[in-house]
Each structure stands twice: as C-alpha cells, then as structure tokens.
C-alpha cells in the first residue's frame, strides 16, 4: 500500500481514530452536488455519467465544497453504482439511476461475470486526481455502497419504495440471493482497496437501504456481507465509516457484531444521537446526524438543533459532525457555511 499523502488538517482522521482532534470535524454527505451553483455550472456542460468518468472533472467538483467552506474532509465525487461497470452493467442517471437489464432470477445471477475491477480504473484515477488537487489540505474519503444497497439497485433496476423484486428473489431463491450479495461484497472489498492504494485517507460504506428489510432479517441475510466489506476496508489500515441507514432497529440488530478497529458508526437522522451512542456504546466513534432539513430552519433553530446533536454525542469516544443523510439540492449554501462555523465554535 502506498503511504497516504499527509494532511495539514487531520481533525477528521484524529477523531476517527479516537484521538482528540484540534477541533470538532465536520463534513457533509453529498457536499459536492446540486445545491452548489459552481457544481450546477459544471453539470450544465457535462452529464453526471461523464463527470464521474472524467478524473479531472470529478476532482474539480470534489474540491468545490472545500474551496467554499471550512470543511474537515473531502469525499470523492462518484456514485455507489459506478462499481456496476465491473459487472458490465450499464447505469444511466435521470437523475435517479436506471439499469436496462435488472438481475431478477437465479439465471440472471448465474450469468453475472466475476467483477473486473479494472473497468473502474477511472474511479481510482479520480482518487489520485483529488489527492493531488487537495494538496494535503484535508483528507479524502473514498467510498462504496454496501452489498445489499448496491444489489437492491441491480435487482430493482432503479430506486424503489417497497423493494418488491429484492424481497421476492430473497424468498424464492435464497441461494441465488446470497450468491449475489457475496459476489458484490468481494468486488466491493477490492474496489475499496484500490481506492486506498490510489491515496484515499479514509473510506465510507453506505448502507443506504438497510431499512428495506426488518432488522432481524437484515442481520441474518445482509449484515454478514456488509461486515466482510468493513473488515476488508479496515484491513487496509485507514479509518472506515459505516453509514447504517435503517433507524434504531438496524443499529440494535448489528451493534453487538461490529468489527473492531478504527470503525466509525454513521448514524441516520431518525435515531436520536443519545440513543445511538447508548446502543453502540461509549467506546465507539460516531458520525452524524443532523436532520438535513434543519438547514432550512431559521439560523437560531439550526444552531440549537446542531448543538443538541453535539451535546448528545458527548459520551461517545469521538464525534464527526455530519448530516444524518445527504444534503438536499435546495439547500442555501449560506446555511452550510453557518453550520460549519457553529460546529467549529462549539
Ligand atoms: O458529495 C458526495 O457525497 C459525493 C458524491 C456522491 C454521489 N452519490 C453523487 C450524486 C455519493 C457519496 C453518492 C452516493 C450514493 N449514490 C448513494 C448513497 C448515499 C445516500 O444518499 O444514501 C446512493 C443511494 C446513490 C444512488 C443515486 N445516485 C441516486 C439515488 C441518485 C439520484 C439522487 C437524486 O438526488 O436525484 C444518484 C445521482 C447522484 N449521485 C447525484 C449526485 C450529485 C445527482 C446527479 C446530478 O448531478 O444530476
């Protein structure tokens, strides 16, 4: 593994490792995106797919929020579905993802090739381009989707409210379902390792659709695959954030089986931070979990809500401030600047 480029602002990495940071670190899920006029200006010229596939442009957009705000980490501009290139699956964004030929049957699963991770070389190149452009200002977070979350898009062919096809495959053909999750998990481990080799200082694994299944079912059929991805990510030596979106139930279901090491638990906004800390235990570092809608509240209310999160995270080993899900595209950037400033002052 190439040693990562050292960073001037290491508050995020220190907090992730359970050390005392110079200040409380903050970054924002989807911090590079449509709420920024400079992002919309780039998108007026190129499609989202082109942006993800052009390392220089991806790096430009990754750094946009770092230029504008005093954030403590950058996250690679990409998508959790770019890994599908490794399986030869074509994804379009409109703006939500669409897959022409979903994976619905055991025959579809059997026909999937073993992942060719070189098909995602543009992602590792983008990591390298981001690290270069950041020039050691802040660390770069690489990322991937967790196996169930990625597989649900492969199976549904798009976003879903009810995850009907995913559940039907799981009930009708549990072996094919497990085979698919294991195959995605193996690919994801290699994909994350390559991002670290390209210079990523930390990794985040997004289990955005962990709430699709009842917590006990999630724990039995999906969590072992997510856990194996987290283990592989931790084995690279960088801190790893597991963003587990599935409410208090999901957190309770997996809390007793979290890997050891520099693992940060990303909390979704529906779980009160105090409850989350009591579930995962005070020896864990937590990330989150302000309601993204709080950025639409009057300044005083925004600060009170952010202050509540900070206070509730007090007993945890460490805290990385973030939203409890991605920032809305209608957010006023001035509110983000106010939040960043507030978090650093408190
Ligand atoms: O700044 C960052 O956080 C890095 C970039 C990033 C994107 N997607 C860019 C993006 C990251 C980390 C993701 C992860 C991602 N992608 C997740 C997990 C995070 C979560 O929200 O729970 C998921 C589920 C996806 C799949 C996906 N990609 C969806 C559902 C959509 C449509 C969403 C929407 O708001 O319309 C996308 C497209 C997408 N990914 C956009 C961006 C900036 C919008 C594309 C555009 O510019 O038109």
mmCIF file of C-alpha atoms and ligand atoms in Angstrom:
data_model
loop_
_atom_site.group_PDB
_atom_site.id
_atom_site.type_symbol
_atom_site.label_atom_id
_atom_site.label_comp_id
_atom_site.label_asym_id
_atom_site.label_seq_id
_atom_site.Cartn_x
_atom_site.Cartn_y
_atom_site.Cartn_z
ATOM 1 C CA UNK A 1 0.000 0.000 0.000
ATOM 2 C CA UNK A 2 1.330 3.475 -0.899
ATOM 3 C CA UNK A 3 1.555 5.633 2.239
ATOM 4 C CA UNK A 4 -1.162 8.313 2.075
ATOM 5 C CA UNK A 5 -0.138 11.922 1.450
ATOM 6 C CA UNK A 6 -0.013 13.599 4.899
ATOM 7 C CA UNK A 7 -2.662 16.241 5.559
ATOM 8 C CA UNK A 8 -2.436 19.618 7.317
ATOM 9 C CA UNK A 9 -5.927 19.403 8.798
ATOM 10 C CA UNK A 10 -6.105 15.982 10.406
ATOM 11 C CA UNK A 11 -9.083 16.641 12.731
ATOM 12 C CA UNK A 12 -11.273 14.180 10.839
ATOM 13 C CA UNK A 13 -8.686 11.369 10.876
ATOM 14 C CA UNK A 14 -7.818 12.006 14.547
ATOM 15 C CA UNK A 15 -11.495 11.850 15.571
ATOM 16 C CA UNK A 16 -12.000 8.650 13.543
ATOM 17 C CA UNK A 17 -9.057 7.043 15.352
ATOM 18 C CA UNK A 18 -10.425 8.019 18.756
ATOM 19 C CA UNK A 19 -7.773 10.689 19.343
ATOM 20 C CA UNK A 20 -8.530 14.258 20.387
ATOM 21 C CA UNK A 21 -8.885 16.424 17.262
ATOM 22 C CA UNK A 22 -7.734 20.068 17.097
ATOM 23 C CA UNK A 23 -11.396 20.933 16.511
ATOM 24 C CA UNK A 24 -14.673 19.048 16.063
ATOM 25 C CA UNK A 25 -14.527 17.843 12.453
ATOM 26 C CA UNK A 26 -17.438 18.306 10.056
ATOM 27 C CA UNK A 27 -18.120 17.157 6.504
ATOM 28 C CA UNK A 28 -21.456 16.788 4.770
ATOM 29 C CA UNK A 29 -22.887 13.822 2.909
ATOM 30 C CA UNK A 30 -23.356 14.876 -0.748
ATOM 31 C CA UNK A 31 -21.320 18.019 -0.058
ATOM 32 C CA UNK A 32 -20.376 18.211 -3.750
ATOM 33 C CA UNK A 33 -23.671 18.488 -5.568
ATOM 34 C CA UNK A 34 -26.578 20.388 -6.966
ATOM 35 C CA UNK A 35 -27.061 22.870 -4.080
ATOM 36 C CA UNK A 36 -23.748 24.490 -5.193
ATOM 37 C CA UNK A 37 -24.010 26.918 -8.149
ATOM 38 C CA UNK A 38 -20.444 26.029 -9.189
ATOM 39 C CA UNK A 39 -21.481 22.340 -9.410
ATOM 40 C CA UNK A 40 -24.552 23.230 -11.491
ATOM 41 C CA UNK A 41 -22.275 25.226 -13.808
ATOM 42 C CA UNK A 42 -20.150 22.124 -14.482
ATOM 43 C CA UNK A 43 -23.271 19.967 -14.890
ATOM 44 C CA UNK A 44 -24.658 22.410 -17.462
ATOM 45 C CA UNK A 45 -21.736 21.316 -19.670
ATOM 46 C CA UNK A 46 -21.481 17.584 -18.938
ATOM 47 C CA UNK A 47 -23.731 14.740 -17.830
ATOM 48 C CA UNK A 48 -23.431 13.138 -14.398
ATOM 49 C CA UNK A 49 -22.042 9.959 -16.009
ATOM 50 C CA UNK A 50 -19.356 11.932 -17.866
ATOM 51 C CA UNK A 51 -18.475 13.787 -14.693
ATOM 52 C CA UNK A 52 -17.936 10.527 -12.791
ATOM 53 C CA UNK A 53 -15.816 9.098 -15.622
ATOM 54 C CA UNK A 54 -13.531 12.123 -16.112
ATOM 55 C CA UNK A 55 -10.980 12.098 -13.247
ATOM 56 C CA UNK A 56 -10.025 15.763 -13.709
ATOM 57 C CA UNK A 57 -13.615 16.987 -13.668
ATOM 58 C CA UNK A 58 -14.522 14.666 -10.785
ATOM 59 C CA UNK A 59 -11.587 16.110 -8.840
ATOM 60 C CA UNK A 60 -12.634 19.677 -9.661
ATOM 61 C CA UNK A 61 -16.127 19.036 -8.312
ATOM 62 C CA UNK A 62 -14.812 17.137 -5.266
ATOM 63 C CA UNK A 63 -12.783 20.187 -4.252
ATOM 64 C CA UNK A 64 -15.575 22.754 -4.824
ATOM 65 C CA UNK A 65 -17.065 22.480 -1.308
ATOM 66 C CA UNK A 66 -13.534 22.564 0.185
ATOM 67 C CA UNK A 67 -12.843 25.889 -1.569
ATOM 68 C CA UNK A 68 -16.144 27.377 -0.402
ATOM 69 C CA UNK A 69 -16.423 26.077 3.194
ATOM 70 C CA UNK A 70 -14.007 25.317 6.038
ATOM 71 C CA UNK A 71 -14.805 21.588 5.915
ATOM 72 C CA UNK A 72 -12.550 18.947 7.510
ATOM 73 C CA UNK A 73 -12.748 16.256 4.813
ATOM 74 C CA UNK A 74 -13.447 15.858 1.106
ATOM 75 C CA UNK A 75 -15.389 12.926 -0.335
ATOM 76 C CA UNK A 76 -14.636 11.570 -3.774
ATOM 77 C CA UNK A 77 -17.194 12.697 -6.337
ATOM 78 C CA UNK A 78 -18.585 9.477 -7.755
ATOM 79 C CA UNK A 79 -21.550 7.209 -7.127
ATOM 80 C CA UNK A 80 -22.203 3.935 -5.343
ATOM 81 C CA UNK A 81 -23.313 2.444 -8.671
ATOM 82 C CA UNK A 82 -20.112 3.058 -10.658
ATOM 83 C CA UNK A 83 -18.932 -0.346 -9.399
ATOM 84 C CA UNK A 84 -21.544 -1.913 -11.691
ATOM 85 C CA UNK A 85 -19.144 -1.213 -14.573
ATOM 86 C CA UNK A 86 -17.067 -4.056 -13.118
ATOM 87 C CA UNK A 87 -20.005 -6.402 -13.823
ATOM 88 C CA UNK A 88 -20.621 -4.977 -17.302
ATOM 89 C CA UNK A 89 -23.937 -3.466 -16.127
ATOM 90 C CA UNK A 90 -24.825 -0.155 -17.733
ATOM 91 C CA UNK A 91 -26.390 2.523 -15.460
ATOM 92 C CA UNK A 92 -27.970 5.812 -16.606
ATOM 93 C CA UNK A 93 -28.871 8.673 -14.277
ATOM 94 C CA UNK A 94 -32.036 10.642 -14.941
ATOM 95 C CA UNK A 95 -31.415 11.967 -12.227
ATOM 96 C CA UNK A 96 -32.092 8.696 -10.359
ATOM 97 C CA UNK A 97 -30.270 5.543 -11.533
ATOM 98 C CA UNK A 98 -31.794 3.307 -14.228
ATOM 99 C CA UNK A 99 -30.475 -0.129 -15.208
ATOM 100 C CA UNK A 100 -31.731 -1.529 -18.510
ATOM 101 C CA UNK A 101 -31.428 -5.227 -17.634
ATOM 102 C CA UNK A 102 -32.018 -5.844 -13.925
ATOM 103 C CA UNK A 103 -30.793 -9.016 -12.187
ATOM 104 C CA UNK A 104 -34.042 -10.724 -11.180
ATOM 105 C CA UNK A 105 -33.693 -14.507 -11.484
ATOM 106 C CA UNK A 106 -31.186 -17.211 -10.468
ATOM 107 C CA UNK A 107 -30.266 -17.426 -14.182
ATOM 108 C CA UNK A 108 -29.509 -13.674 -14.187
ATOM 109 C CA UNK A 109 -27.338 -14.124 -11.075
ATOM 110 C CA UNK A 110 -25.523 -17.123 -12.586
ATOM 111 C CA UNK A 111 -24.873 -15.137 -15.785
ATOM 112 C CA UNK A 112 -23.109 -12.310 -13.914
ATOM 113 C CA UNK A 113 -19.382 -12.317 -14.619
ATOM 114 C CA UNK A 114 -16.888 -12.186 -11.745
ATOM 115 C CA UNK A 115 -16.149 -8.482 -11.281
ATOM 116 C CA UNK A 116 -13.427 -6.944 -13.438
ATOM 117 C CA UNK A 117 -12.305 -4.091 -11.201
ATOM 118 C CA UNK A 118 -10.054 -2.641 -13.897
ATOM 119 C CA UNK A 119 -13.274 -1.430 -15.568
ATOM 120 C CA UNK A 120 -13.466 1.117 -12.719
ATOM 121 C CA UNK A 121 -9.928 2.439 -13.276
ATOM 122 C CA UNK A 122 -11.374 5.931 -13.770
ATOM 123 C CA UNK A 123 -12.515 5.864 -10.115
ATOM 124 C CA UNK A 124 -9.000 5.131 -8.811
ATOM 125 C CA UNK A 125 -7.645 7.763 -11.205
ATOM 126 C CA UNK A 126 -10.180 10.237 -9.809
ATOM 127 C CA UNK A 127 -8.960 9.437 -6.275
ATOM 128 C CA UNK A 128 -5.406 10.238 -7.378
ATOM 129 C CA UNK A 129 -6.526 13.459 -9.091
ATOM 130 C CA UNK A 130 -8.459 14.543 -5.958
ATOM 131 C CA UNK A 131 -5.491 13.927 -3.660
ATOM 132 C CA UNK A 132 -3.293 15.960 -5.973
ATOM 133 C CA UNK A 133 -5.754 18.854 -6.205
ATOM 134 C CA UNK A 134 -6.383 18.866 -2.436
ATOM 135 C CA UNK A 135 -2.614 19.261 -1.954
ATOM 136 C CA UNK A 136 -2.752 17.992 1.636
ATOM 137 C CA UNK A 137 -5.382 20.499 2.838
ATOM 138 C CA UNK A 138 -7.858 17.894 4.097
ATOM 139 C CA UNK A 139 -8.130 14.104 3.883
ATOM 140 C CA UNK A 140 -10.022 12.406 1.058
ATOM 141 C CA UNK A 141 -12.760 9.878 1.803
ATOM 142 C CA UNK A 142 -13.244 7.092 -0.744
ATOM 143 C CA UNK A 143 -16.489 5.120 -0.671
ATOM 144 C CA UNK A 144 -18.689 2.288 -1.877
ATOM 145 C CA UNK A 145 -22.230 1.091 -1.319
ATOM 146 C CA UNK A 146 -22.784 -1.877 0.985
ATOM 147 C CA UNK A 147 -23.717 -5.153 -0.751
ATOM 148 C CA UNK A 148 -27.474 -5.085 -0.033
ATOM 149 C CA UNK A 149 -27.769 -1.430 -1.060
ATOM 150 C CA UNK A 150 -25.936 -1.986 -4.366
ATOM 151 C CA UNK A 151 -27.674 -5.326 -5.025
ATOM 152 C CA UNK A 152 -31.084 -3.724 -4.472
ATOM 153 C CA UNK A 153 -30.407 -1.377 -7.424
ATOM 154 C CA UNK A 154 -29.162 -4.324 -9.515
ATOM 155 C CA UNK A 155 -32.365 -6.236 -8.749
ATOM 156 C CA UNK A 156 -34.922 -3.399 -8.873
ATOM 157 C CA UNK A 157 -33.251 -1.675 -11.828
ATOM 158 C CA UNK A 158 -33.896 1.702 -10.181
ATOM 159 C CA UNK A 159 -34.699 3.238 -6.807
ATOM 160 C CA UNK A 160 -37.583 1.561 -5.010
ATOM 161 C CA UNK A 161 -40.028 2.259 -2.213
ATOM 162 C CA UNK A 162 -41.065 -1.310 -1.473
ATOM 163 C CA UNK A 163 -38.073 -3.441 -2.671
ATOM 164 C CA UNK A 164 -40.532 -5.992 -4.006
ATOM 165 C CA UNK A 165 -38.194 -7.663 -6.521
ATOM 166 C CA UNK A 166 -35.372 -7.764 -3.977
ATOM 167 C CA UNK A 167 -37.582 -9.480 -1.410
ATOM 168 C CA UNK A 168 -39.098 -11.862 -3.929
ATOM 169 C CA UNK A 169 -35.624 -13.009 -5.057
ATOM 170 C CA UNK A 170 -34.630 -13.445 -1.391
ATOM 171 C CA UNK A 171 -37.709 -15.522 -0.596
ATOM 172 C CA UNK A 172 -37.928 -17.528 -3.776
ATOM 173 C CA UNK A 173 -34.232 -18.182 -4.358
ATOM 174 C CA UNK A 174 -32.302 -17.579 -1.131
ATOM 175 C CA UNK A 175 -29.204 -19.270 -2.552
ATOM 176 C CA UNK A 176 -29.071 -17.046 -5.616
ATOM 177 C CA UNK A 177 -29.676 -14.028 -3.392
ATOM 178 C CA UNK A 178 -26.775 -14.985 -1.110
ATOM 179 C CA UNK A 179 -24.573 -15.717 -4.109
ATOM 180 C CA UNK A 180 -25.283 -12.225 -5.488
ATOM 181 C CA UNK A 181 -24.560 -10.462 -2.182
ATOM 182 C CA UNK A 182 -21.323 -12.435 -1.750
ATOM 183 C CA UNK A 183 -20.232 -11.574 -5.282
ATOM 184 C CA UNK A 184 -20.957 -7.863 -4.751
ATOM 185 C CA UNK A 185 -19.164 -7.984 -1.383
ATOM 186 C CA UNK A 186 -15.994 -9.470 -2.922
ATOM 187 C CA UNK A 187 -15.985 -6.845 -5.660
ATOM 188 C CA UNK A 188 -16.610 -4.054 -3.149
ATOM 189 C CA UNK A 189 -13.692 -5.117 -0.952
ATOM 190 C CA UNK A 190 -11.330 -4.974 -3.943
ATOM 191 C CA UNK A 191 -12.832 -1.694 -5.130
ATOM 192 C CA UNK A 192 -12.196 -0.052 -1.734
ATOM 193 C CA UNK A 193 -8.666 -1.489 -1.512
ATOM 194 C CA UNK A 194 -7.874 0.076 -4.884
ATOM 195 C CA UNK A 195 -9.146 3.461 -3.704
ATOM 196 C CA UNK A 196 -6.824 3.303 -0.680
ATOM 197 C CA UNK A 197 -3.937 2.230 -2.928
ATOM 198 C CA UNK A 198 -4.705 5.326 -5.052
ATOM 199 C CA UNK A 199 -4.420 7.591 -1.991
ATOM 200 C CA UNK A 200 -7.781 7.713 -0.144
ATOM 201 C CA UNK A 201 -7.205 8.562 3.547
ATOM 202 C CA UNK A 202 -10.450 7.036 4.816
ATOM 203 C CA UNK A 203 -13.414 5.049 3.482
ATOM 204 C CA UNK A 204 -17.162 5.202 3.927
ATOM 205 C CA UNK A 205 -19.519 2.305 3.250
ATOM 206 C CA UNK A 206 -23.105 3.412 2.523
ATOM 207 C CA UNK A 207 -25.830 1.042 3.683
ATOM 208 C CA UNK A 208 -28.485 3.477 2.476
ATOM 209 C CA UNK A 209 -31.214 0.861 2.129
ATOM 210 C CA UNK A 210 -30.540 -1.162 5.261
ATOM 211 C CA UNK A 211 -34.078 -0.262 6.313
ATOM 212 C CA UNK A 212 -35.566 -2.184 3.378
ATOM 213 C CA UNK A 213 -35.605 -5.349 5.473
ATOM 214 C CA UNK A 214 -36.829 -5.966 9.030
ATOM 215 C CA UNK A 215 -33.784 -5.629 11.339
ATOM 216 C CA UNK A 216 -33.634 -9.331 12.294
ATOM 217 C CA UNK A 217 -33.803 -10.358 8.632
ATOM 218 C CA UNK A 218 -31.200 -7.737 7.711
ATOM 219 C CA UNK A 219 -28.883 -9.077 10.378
ATOM 220 C CA UNK A 220 -29.247 -12.648 9.122
ATOM 221 C CA UNK A 221 -29.066 -12.243 5.347
ATOM 222 C CA UNK A 222 -27.363 -8.918 4.570
ATOM 223 C CA UNK A 223 -25.152 -7.917 7.506
ATOM 224 C CA UNK A 224 -22.572 -10.750 7.147
ATOM 225 C CA UNK A 225 -21.734 -9.365 3.678
ATOM 226 C CA UNK A 226 -21.561 -5.764 4.874
ATOM 227 C CA UNK A 227 -19.423 -6.899 7.775
ATOM 228 C CA UNK A 228 -16.979 -8.679 5.466
ATOM 229 C CA UNK A 229 -16.649 -5.485 3.382
ATOM 230 C CA UNK A 230 -15.985 -3.459 6.560
ATOM 231 C CA UNK A 231 -13.341 -5.996 7.677
ATOM 232 C CA UNK A 232 -11.584 -5.800 4.316
ATOM 233 C CA UNK A 233 -11.757 -1.995 4.357
ATOM 234 C CA UNK A 234 -10.327 -1.851 7.897
ATOM 235 C CA UNK A 235 -7.532 -4.234 6.901
ATOM 236 C CA UNK A 236 -6.170 -1.504 4.576
ATOM 237 C CA UNK A 237 -5.318 0.488 7.729
ATOM 238 C CA UNK A 238 -7.432 3.595 7.038
ATOM 239 C CA UNK A 239 -10.424 4.608 9.211
ATOM 240 C CA UNK A 240 -13.758 3.339 7.928
ATOM 241 C CA UNK A 241 -17.200 4.866 8.408
ATOM 242 C CA UNK A 242 -20.194 2.522 8.240
ATOM 243 C CA UNK A 243 -23.227 4.656 7.400
ATOM 244 C CA UNK A 244 -26.120 2.489 8.549
ATOM 245 C CA UNK A 245 -29.447 3.872 7.416
ATOM 246 C CA UNK A 246 -32.219 1.824 8.911
ATOM 247 C CA UNK A 247 -33.205 3.527 12.120
ATOM 248 C CA UNK A 248 -32.771 2.388 15.671
ATOM 249 C CA UNK A 249 -33.803 -1.181 14.828
ATOM 250 C CA UNK A 250 -30.940 -1.740 12.399
ATOM 251 C CA UNK A 251 -28.433 -0.230 14.813
ATOM 252 C CA UNK A 252 -29.613 -2.518 17.636
ATOM 253 C CA UNK A 253 -29.508 -5.548 15.336
ATOM 254 C CA UNK A 254 -25.833 -5.101 14.423
ATOM 255 C CA UNK A 255 -24.391 -3.265 17.470
ATOM 256 C CA UNK A 256 -23.155 -6.484 19.082
ATOM 257 C CA UNK A 257 -21.364 -7.612 15.926
ATOM 258 C CA UNK A 258 -19.448 -4.525 14.766
ATOM 259 C CA UNK A 259 -15.824 -5.128 13.751
ATOM 260 C CA UNK A 260 -13.085 -3.739 15.991
ATOM 261 C CA UNK A 261 -10.566 -1.173 14.776
ATOM 262 C CA UNK A 262 -10.935 2.383 13.511
ATOM 263 C CA UNK A 263 -14.599 1.925 12.640
ATOM 264 C CA UNK A 264 -16.852 4.982 12.881
ATOM 265 C CA UNK A 265 -20.590 4.425 13.047
ATOM 266 C CA UNK A 266 -22.568 6.782 10.799
ATOM 267 C CA UNK A 267 -25.960 7.431 12.363
ATOM 268 C CA UNK A 268 -29.039 8.281 10.292
ATOM 269 C CA UNK A 269 -31.082 11.317 11.324
ATOM 270 C CA UNK A 270 -34.087 9.310 12.549
ATOM 271 C CA UNK A 271 -32.182 7.941 15.563
ATOM 272 C CA UNK A 272 -31.711 10.369 18.466
ATOM 273 C CA UNK A 273 -27.912 10.704 18.837
ATOM 274 C CA UNK A 274 -28.103 9.920 22.582
ATOM 275 C CA UNK A 275 -29.914 6.655 21.793
ATOM 276 C CA UNK A 276 -27.389 5.803 19.081
ATOM 277 C CA UNK A 277 -24.451 6.305 21.475
ATOM 278 C CA UNK A 278 -26.107 4.157 24.113
ATOM 279 C CA UNK A 279 -26.721 1.392 21.555
ATOM 280 C CA UNK A 280 -23.209 1.295 20.036
ATOM 281 C CA UNK A 281 -21.503 2.035 23.358
ATOM 282 C CA UNK A 282 -19.247 4.882 24.511
ATOM 283 C CA UNK A 283 -16.084 3.180 23.198
ATOM 284 C CA UNK A 284 -17.225 3.890 19.618
ATOM 285 C CA UNK A 285 -16.718 6.981 17.479
ATOM 286 C CA UNK A 286 -19.960 8.201 15.897
ATOM 287 C CA UNK A 287 -20.704 10.343 12.850
ATOM 288 C CA UNK A 288 -23.824 12.378 12.201
ATOM 289 C CA UNK A 289 -26.635 13.021 12.453
ATOM 290 C CA UNK A 290 -28.367 16.362 11.951
ATOM 291 C CA UNK A 291 -31.651 16.174 10.028
ATOM 292 C CA UNK A 292 -30.799 17.528 6.528
ATOM 293 C CA UNK A 293 -33.998 19.626 6.738
ATOM 294 C CA UNK A 294 -32.549 21.534 9.716
ATOM 295 C CA UNK A 295 -30.579 23.523 7.112
ATOM 296 C CA UNK A 296 -33.912 25.105 6.112
ATOM 297 C CA UNK A 297 -34.641 26.248 9.686
ATOM 298 C CA UNK A 298 -34.014 29.804 10.896
ATOM 299 C CA UNK A 299 -30.354 30.274 11.893
ATOM 300 C CA UNK A 300 -31.080 30.141 15.634
ATOM 301 C CA UNK A 301 -33.059 26.915 15.321
ATOM 302 C CA UNK A 302 -30.363 25.373 13.082
ATOM 303 C CA UNK A 303 -27.739 26.153 15.722
ATOM 304 C CA UNK A 304 -29.902 24.774 18.537
ATOM 305 C CA UNK A 305 -30.511 21.513 16.635
ATOM 306 C CA UNK A 306 -26.805 21.169 15.797
ATOM 307 C CA UNK A 307 -25.971 21.915 19.441
ATOM 308 C CA UNK A 308 -28.356 19.152 20.544
ATOM 309 C CA UNK A 309 -26.515 16.628 18.331
ATOM 310 C CA UNK A 310 -23.141 17.744 19.693
ATOM 311 C CA UNK A 311 -24.318 17.509 23.307
ATOM 312 C CA UNK A 312 -25.882 14.082 22.748
ATOM 313 C CA UNK A 313 -22.655 12.780 21.169
ATOM 314 C CA UNK A 314 -20.735 13.891 24.283
ATOM 315 C CA UNK A 315 -20.359 10.446 25.890
ATOM 316 C CA UNK A 316 -19.031 8.868 22.662
ATOM 317 C CA UNK A 317 -15.290 8.201 22.202
ATOM 318 C CA UNK A 318 -15.317 10.693 19.363
ATOM 319 C CA UNK A 319 -17.697 12.591 17.100
ATOM 320 C CA UNK A 320 -17.531 13.562 13.449
ATOM 321 C CA UNK A 321 -20.278 16.060 12.762
ATOM 322 C CA UNK A 322 -22.364 15.359 9.646
ATOM 323 C CA UNK A 323 -25.935 15.301 8.466
ATOM 324 C CA UNK A 324 -27.923 12.129 9.074
ATOM 325 C CA UNK A 325 -28.352 11.724 5.287
ATOM 326 C CA UNK A 326 -27.442 13.608 2.102
ATOM 327 C CA UNK A 327 -27.905 17.360 1.822
ATOM 328 C CA UNK A 328 -30.980 18.496 -0.147
ATOM 329 C CA UNK A 329 -30.366 20.077 -3.557
ATOM 330 C CA UNK A 330 -32.480 23.087 -2.495
ATOM 331 C CA UNK A 331 -30.248 23.979 0.472
ATOM 332 C CA UNK A 332 -28.903 27.534 0.738
ATOM 333 C CA UNK A 333 -25.066 27.329 0.790
ATOM 334 C CA UNK A 334 -25.024 30.217 3.310
ATOM 335 C CA UNK A 335 -26.741 27.915 5.808
ATOM 336 C CA UNK A 336 -23.981 25.333 5.302
ATOM 337 C CA UNK A 337 -21.327 27.988 5.986
ATOM 338 C CA UNK A 338 -23.189 28.956 9.183
ATOM 339 C CA UNK A 339 -23.387 25.321 10.294
ATOM 340 C CA UNK A 340 -19.683 24.665 9.688
ATOM 341 C CA UNK A 341 -18.791 27.774 11.657
ATOM 342 C CA UNK A 342 -21.147 26.843 14.505
ATOM 343 C CA UNK A 343 -19.767 23.300 14.792
ATOM 344 C CA UNK A 344 -16.191 24.586 14.929
ATOM 345 C CA UNK A 345 -17.085 27.154 17.612
ATOM 346 C CA UNK A 346 -18.864 24.663 19.882
HETATM 347 O O1 LIG B 1 -20.564 14.682 -2.331
HETATM 348 C C1 LIG B 1 -20.706 13.464 -2.160
HETATM 349 O O2 LIG B 1 -21.270 12.961 -1.164
HETATM 350 C C2 LIG B 1 -20.038 12.521 -3.159
HETATM 351 C C3 LIG B 1 -20.825 12.102 -4.236
HETATM 352 C C4 LIG B 1 -21.923 11.062 -4.102
HETATM 353 C C5 LIG B 1 -22.979 10.986 -5.041
HETATM 354 N N1 LIG B 1 -23.706 9.858 -4.771
HETATM 355 C C6 LIG B 1 -23.194 11.943 -6.142
HETATM 356 C C7 LIG B 1 -24.502 12.004 -6.824
HETATM 357 C C8 LIG B 1 -22.081 9.992 -3.203
HETATM 358 C C9 LIG B 1 -21.267 9.634 -1.963
HETATM 359 C C10 LIG B 1 -23.209 9.236 -3.658
HETATM 360 C C11 LIG B 1 -23.667 8.001 -3.014
HETATM 361 C C12 LIG B 1 -24.968 7.424 -3.425
HETATM 362 N N2 LIG B 1 -25.495 7.311 -4.686
HETATM 363 C C13 LIG B 1 -25.857 6.785 -2.525
HETATM 364 C C14 LIG B 1 -25.608 6.615 -1.043
HETATM 365 C C15 LIG B 1 -25.877 7.871 -0.310
HETATM 366 C C16 LIG B 1 -27.332 8.087 0.035
HETATM 367 O O3 LIG B 1 -27.870 9.079 -0.467
HETATM 368 O O4 LIG B 1 -27.871 7.313 0.813
HETATM 369 C C17 LIG B 1 -26.963 6.321 -3.285
HETATM 370 C C18 LIG B 1 -28.164 5.584 -2.745
HETATM 371 C C19 LIG B 1 -26.712 6.638 -4.657
HETATM 372 C C20 LIG B 1 -27.551 6.313 -5.849
HETATM 373 C C21 LIG B 1 -28.010 7.547 -6.529
HETATM 374 N N3 LIG B 1 -27.209 8.361 -7.297
HETATM 375 C C22 LIG B 1 -29.309 8.133 -6.511
HETATM 376 C C23 LIG B 1 -30.485 7.558 -5.777
HETATM 377 C C24 LIG B 1 -29.245 9.307 -7.294
HETATM 378 C C25 LIG B 1 -30.349 10.280 -7.580
HETATM 379 C C26 LIG B 1 -30.457 11.134 -6.362
HETATM 380 C C27 LIG B 1 -31.038 12.483 -6.559
HETATM 381 O O5 LIG B 1 -30.910 13.243 -5.578
HETATM 382 O O6 LIG B 1 -31.583 12.820 -7.617
HETATM 383 C C28 LIG B 1 -27.927 9.452 -7.748
HETATM 384 C C29 LIG B 1 -27.392 10.557 -8.584
HETATM 385 C C30 LIG B 1 -26.363 11.419 -7.922
HETATM 386 N N4 LIG B 1 -25.285 10.945 -7.217
HETATM 387 C C31 LIG B 1 -26.283 12.845 -7.972
HETATM 388 C C32 LIG B 1 -25.113 13.209 -7.287
HETATM 389 C C33 LIG B 1 -24.532 14.594 -7.109
HETATM 390 C C34 LIG B 1 -27.241 13.773 -8.704
HETATM 391 C C35 LIG B 1 -26.844 13.725 -10.150
HETATM 392 C C36 LIG B 1 -26.904 15.035 -10.873
HETATM 393 O O7 LIG B 1 -25.981 15.881 -10.740
HETATM 394 O O8 LIG B 1 -27.869 15.198 -11.630
#
